[in-house]
Short mmCIF file of C-alpha atoms in Angstrom, two decimals:
data_model
loop_
_atom_site.label_atom_id
_atom_site.label_comp_id
_atom_site.label_asym_id
_atom_site.label_seq_id
_atom_site.Cartn_x
_atom_site.Cartn_y
_atom_site.Cartn_z
CA UNK A 1 2.34 17.58 -16.40
CA UNK A 2 1.01 17.51 -12.89
CA UNK A 3 2.52 15.67 -9.94
CA UNK A 4 0.10 12.74 -9.98
CA UNK A 5 0.98 11.68 -13.52
CA UNK A 6 4.75 11.81 -12.96
CA UNK A 7 4.49 9.96 -9.64
CA UNK A 8 2.26 7.29 -11.19
CA UNK A 9 4.68 6.71 -14.07
CA UNK A 10 7.64 6.46 -11.64
CA UNK A 11 5.86 3.90 -9.43
CA UNK A 12 4.73 1.98 -12.54
CA UNK A 13 8.31 1.71 -13.85
CA UNK A 14 9.68 0.72 -10.41
CA UNK A 15 7.00 -1.96 -10.05
CA UNK A 16 7.47 -3.42 -13.53
CA UNK A 17 11.25 -3.65 -13.05
CA UNK A 18 10.82 -5.26 -9.62
CA UNK A 19 8.41 -7.86 -11.04
CA UNK A 20 10.73 -8.66 -13.93
CA UNK A 21 13.93 -8.95 -11.87
CA UNK A 22 12.59 -10.27 -8.58
CA UNK A 23 15.43 -11.15 -6.18
CA UNK A 24 14.22 -13.97 -3.92
CA UNK A 25 12.98 -15.93 -6.94
CA UNK A 26 9.79 -17.27 -5.37
CA UNK A 27 6.14 -17.00 -6.30
CA UNK A 28 5.17 -15.07 -3.16
CA UNK A 29 7.77 -12.35 -3.70
CA UNK A 30 6.66 -11.98 -7.31
CA UNK A 31 3.01 -11.76 -6.24
CA UNK A 32 3.78 -9.06 -3.66
CA UNK A 33 5.81 -7.12 -6.23
CA UNK A 34 2.88 -7.40 -8.66
CA UNK A 35 0.85 -5.13 -6.34
CA UNK A 36 3.23 -2.19 -6.83
CA UNK A 37 2.46 -1.35 -10.53
CA UNK A 38 -1.27 -1.68 -9.77
CA UNK A 39 -1.08 1.39 -7.53
CA UNK A 40 1.08 3.20 -10.08
CA UNK A 41 -1.49 2.54 -12.79
CA UNK A 42 -4.20 3.75 -10.37
CA UNK A 43 -2.36 7.08 -10.06
CA UNK A 44 -2.05 7.36 -13.87
CA UNK A 45 -5.81 6.71 -14.19
CA UNK A 46 -6.40 9.34 -11.50
CA UNK A 47 -4.64 11.95 -13.65
CA UNK A 48 -7.20 11.39 -16.41
CA UNK A 49 -10.41 11.76 -14.27
CA UNK A 50 -12.02 8.38 -14.95
CA UNK A 51 -14.05 7.51 -11.85
CA UNK A 52 -15.66 4.28 -13.10
CA UNK A 53 -12.33 2.95 -14.38
CA UNK A 54 -10.73 3.67 -10.98
CA UNK A 55 -13.33 1.77 -8.99
CA UNK A 56 -13.43 -1.18 -11.39
CA UNK A 57 -9.64 -1.42 -11.41
CA UNK A 58 -9.42 -1.43 -7.58
CA UNK A 59 -11.97 -4.26 -7.37
CA UNK A 60 -10.47 -6.36 -10.17
CA UNK A 61 -6.95 -6.12 -8.66
CA UNK A 62 -8.15 -7.64 -5.39
CA UNK A 63 -10.09 -10.39 -7.19
CA UNK A 64 -7.09 -11.29 -9.37
CA UNK A 65 -4.86 -11.46 -6.27
CA UNK A 66 -7.34 -13.88 -4.68
CA UNK A 67 -7.43 -16.03 -7.84
CA UNK A 68 -3.61 -16.19 -8.03
CA UNK A 69 -3.34 -17.15 -4.33
CA UNK A 70 -5.87 -19.98 -4.82
CA UNK A 71 -3.97 -21.11 -7.92
CA UNK A 72 -0.74 -21.28 -5.92
CA UNK A 73 -2.49 -23.41 -3.31
CA UNK A 74 -4.04 -25.76 -5.89
CA UNK A 75 -0.87 -26.46 -7.81
CA UNK A 76 0.96 -26.99 -4.49
CA UNK A 77 3.99 -25.34 -6.01
CA UNK A 78 7.04 -24.49 -3.98
CA UNK A 79 5.58 -21.03 -3.30
CA UNK B 1 -3.42 24.87 8.34
CA UNK B 2 -0.50 24.42 10.73
CA UNK B 3 -1.96 21.09 11.96
CA UNK B 4 -1.73 19.67 8.42
CA UNK B 5 1.98 20.50 8.23
CA UNK B 6 2.64 18.95 11.66
CA UNK B 7 0.81 15.75 10.72
CA UNK B 8 2.63 15.54 7.34
CA UNK B 9 6.00 15.98 9.08
CA UNK B 10 5.13 13.19 11.52
CA UNK B 11 4.06 11.00 8.57
CA UNK B 12 7.30 11.41 6.60
CA UNK B 13 9.40 10.92 9.75
CA UNK B 14 7.54 7.71 10.61
CA UNK B 15 7.88 6.45 7.01
CA UNK B 16 11.65 7.02 7.01
CA UNK B 17 12.03 5.36 10.41
CA UNK B 18 9.88 2.38 9.33
CA UNK B 19 11.92 1.84 6.18
CA UNK B 20 15.40 2.30 7.63
CA UNK B 21 14.79 -0.10 10.52
CA UNK B 22 16.79 -3.33 10.19
CA UNK B 23 14.79 -5.73 12.37
CA UNK B 24 11.36 -6.66 10.96
CA UNK B 25 9.69 -6.78 14.36
CA UNK B 26 10.66 -3.18 15.06
CA UNK B 27 9.01 -1.89 11.85
CA UNK B 28 5.45 -2.39 13.14
CA UNK B 29 5.20 0.56 15.63
CA UNK B 30 6.54 3.01 13.06
CA UNK B 31 4.08 1.70 10.47
CA UNK B 32 1.28 2.23 12.99
CA UNK B 33 2.39 5.82 13.59
CA UNK B 34 2.40 6.37 9.81
CA UNK B 35 -1.13 4.98 9.48
CA UNK B 36 -2.48 7.24 12.23
CA UNK B 37 -0.76 10.31 10.78
CA UNK B 38 -2.16 9.66 7.28
CA UNK B 39 -5.64 9.06 8.72
CA UNK B 40 -5.39 12.44 10.45
CA UNK B 41 -4.18 14.20 7.33
CA UNK B 42 -7.06 12.78 5.24
CA UNK B 43 -9.54 14.64 7.47
CA UNK B 44 -7.70 17.96 7.30
CA UNK B 45 -7.06 17.78 3.55
CA UNK B 46 -10.49 18.59 2.09
CA UNK B 47 -13.52 20.50 3.42
CA UNK B 48 -16.26 17.97 2.70
CA UNK B 49 -18.34 15.96 5.19
CA UNK B 50 -17.77 12.57 3.53
CA UNK B 51 -14.03 13.00 4.06
CA UNK B 52 -14.67 11.90 7.64
CA UNK B 53 -16.14 8.61 6.37
CA UNK B 54 -13.13 8.07 4.09
CA UNK B 55 -10.72 8.71 6.97
CA UNK B 56 -12.67 6.33 9.23
CA UNK B 57 -12.60 3.65 6.53
CA UNK B 58 -8.84 4.08 6.10
CA UNK B 59 -8.35 3.96 9.88
CA UNK B 60 -10.29 0.70 10.22
CA UNK B 61 -8.63 -0.85 7.16
CA UNK B 62 -5.06 0.05 8.06
CA UNK B 63 -5.49 -1.12 11.65
CA UNK B 64 -6.90 -4.44 10.42
CA UNK B 65 -3.99 -4.84 7.98
CA UNK B 66 -1.32 -4.08 10.59
CA UNK B 67 -2.92 -6.45 13.09
CA UNK B 68 -3.16 -9.24 10.49
CA UNK B 69 0.51 -8.89 9.49
CA UNK B 70 1.67 -8.74 13.12
CA UNK B 71 -0.44 -11.74 14.12
CA UNK B 72 0.92 -13.84 11.27
CA UNK B 73 4.47 -12.69 12.03
CA UNK B 74 4.07 -13.73 15.68
CA UNK B 75 3.08 -17.26 14.66
CA UNK B 76 -0.63 -17.11 13.94
CA UNK B 77 -3.40 -18.95 15.73
CA UNK B 78 -2.14 -22.14 17.33
CA UNK B 79 -4.46 -25.08 16.71
CA UNK C 1 -3.25 20.50 -2.72
CA UNK C 2 -0.33 22.59 -1.56
CA UNK C 3 2.91 21.79 -3.37
CA UNK C 4 4.87 20.90 -0.22
CA UNK C 5 2.23 18.35 0.79
CA UNK C 6 2.34 16.83 -2.70
CA UNK C 7 6.12 16.50 -2.31
CA UNK C 8 5.75 14.93 1.15
CA UNK C 9 3.15 12.31 0.20
CA UNK C 10 4.89 11.60 -3.11
CA UNK C 11 8.10 11.01 -1.19
CA UNK C 12 6.28 8.58 1.12
CA UNK C 13 4.83 6.71 -1.89
CA UNK C 14 8.19 6.53 -3.67
CA UNK C 15 9.95 5.30 -0.51
CA UNK C 16 7.28 2.63 -0.08
CA UNK C 17 7.60 1.46 -3.69
CA UNK C 18 11.41 1.33 -3.60
CA UNK C 19 11.52 -0.49 -0.28
CA UNK C 20 8.82 -2.97 -1.37
CA UNK C 21 10.94 -3.70 -4.44
CA UNK C 22 14.24 -4.05 -2.56
CA UNK C 23 13.42 -5.70 0.80
CA UNK C 24 13.90 -9.49 0.71
CA UNK C 25 11.72 -10.48 3.68
CA UNK C 26 8.03 -11.19 2.92
CA UNK C 27 6.67 -9.40 6.00
CA UNK C 28 8.90 -6.40 5.30
CA UNK C 29 7.53 -6.35 1.76
CA UNK C 30 3.96 -6.28 3.07
CA UNK C 31 4.73 -3.44 5.50
CA UNK C 32 6.33 -1.47 2.64
CA UNK C 33 3.19 -2.12 0.56
CA UNK C 34 1.12 -0.57 3.37
CA UNK C 35 3.42 2.47 3.30
CA UNK C 36 2.88 2.73 -0.49
CA UNK C 37 -0.92 2.65 -0.05
CA UNK C 38 -0.75 5.29 2.68
CA UNK C 39 1.22 7.52 0.32
CA UNK C 40 -1.17 7.05 -2.60
CA UNK C 41 -4.50 7.62 -0.78
CA UNK C 42 -4.13 11.41 -0.08
CA UNK C 43 -3.80 11.99 -3.84
CA UNK C 44 -7.12 10.17 -4.43
CA UNK C 45 -8.84 12.16 -1.66
CA UNK C 46 -7.42 15.46 -2.93
CA UNK C 47 -8.91 14.99 -6.41
CA UNK C 48 -12.35 14.59 -4.82
CA UNK C 49 -12.98 10.90 -5.51
CA UNK C 50 -14.09 10.04 -1.99
CA UNK C 51 -16.00 6.90 -3.01
CA UNK C 52 -12.92 5.55 -4.77
CA UNK C 53 -10.89 6.37 -1.66
CA UNK C 54 -13.33 4.48 0.59
CA UNK C 55 -13.30 1.47 -1.75
CA UNK C 56 -9.49 1.44 -2.04
CA UNK C 57 -9.02 1.83 1.73
CA UNK C 58 -11.33 -1.12 2.41
CA UNK C 59 -10.07 -3.42 -0.38
CA UNK C 60 -6.31 -3.01 0.16
CA UNK C 61 -6.27 -4.81 3.58
CA UNK C 62 -8.38 -7.64 2.13
CA UNK C 63 -5.81 -8.09 -0.64
CA UNK C 64 -3.03 -8.08 1.97
CA UNK C 65 -4.83 -10.77 3.98
CA UNK C 66 -5.12 -12.90 0.81
CA UNK C 67 -1.38 -12.60 0.29
CA UNK C 68 -0.80 -13.49 3.97
CA UNK C 69 -2.54 -16.84 3.42
CA UNK C 70 0.10 -17.70 0.80
CA UNK C 71 2.96 -16.31 2.93
CA UNK C 72 1.98 -18.41 5.97
CA UNK C 73 1.85 -21.52 3.79
CA UNK C 74 5.22 -20.75 2.21
CA UNK C 75 7.25 -20.02 5.35
CA UNK C 76 5.55 -21.34 8.50
#
């Protein structure tokens, strides 16, 4: 396979493991780690030449980050 | 073509220096050097006029991101 | 893209991902996330998707600023 696909899979695996076994066990650290597999999945989508899927995925990732941040503020959890 | 190699070497050197630094406040200048080097390499990478717009967008975005992180790290806006 | 440049930017992206996973400080995590984005964007530009590159370069700082709102509330 080409370099983009292998690199995307490596970043995806690193991000998923870091979200599952997050070390400072807080919500903010888990939210920051959740951004890593998004970029890995973007690289995997880039290997398959899907332009509309790429742009939609970039937009939806930012919107979901905003929703999760507002949820953390509403619940007033110990962030 | 030699300019692309020089800029890529500067980019990987700045990335290694920014990651291996122990103090968080000393990471910011190396991250800025990395952002400028990647913005320069985006222009030289492809022969297409809209590449200049993409590099300008990345330059503005990365500068805004670095300034936001540094401002929050320094204490934010005092009210 | 030339193979050496693919190795260089892939190395930058992998270093950013590993350091964002391993650093314990929140601001260090955000800086490492910026390094990851700067390693990923040349691959998007090289495939010719310049509109996707413009959108990703403008949306990634906005997402970082959203996370910074939560970080400032968590550790003032």
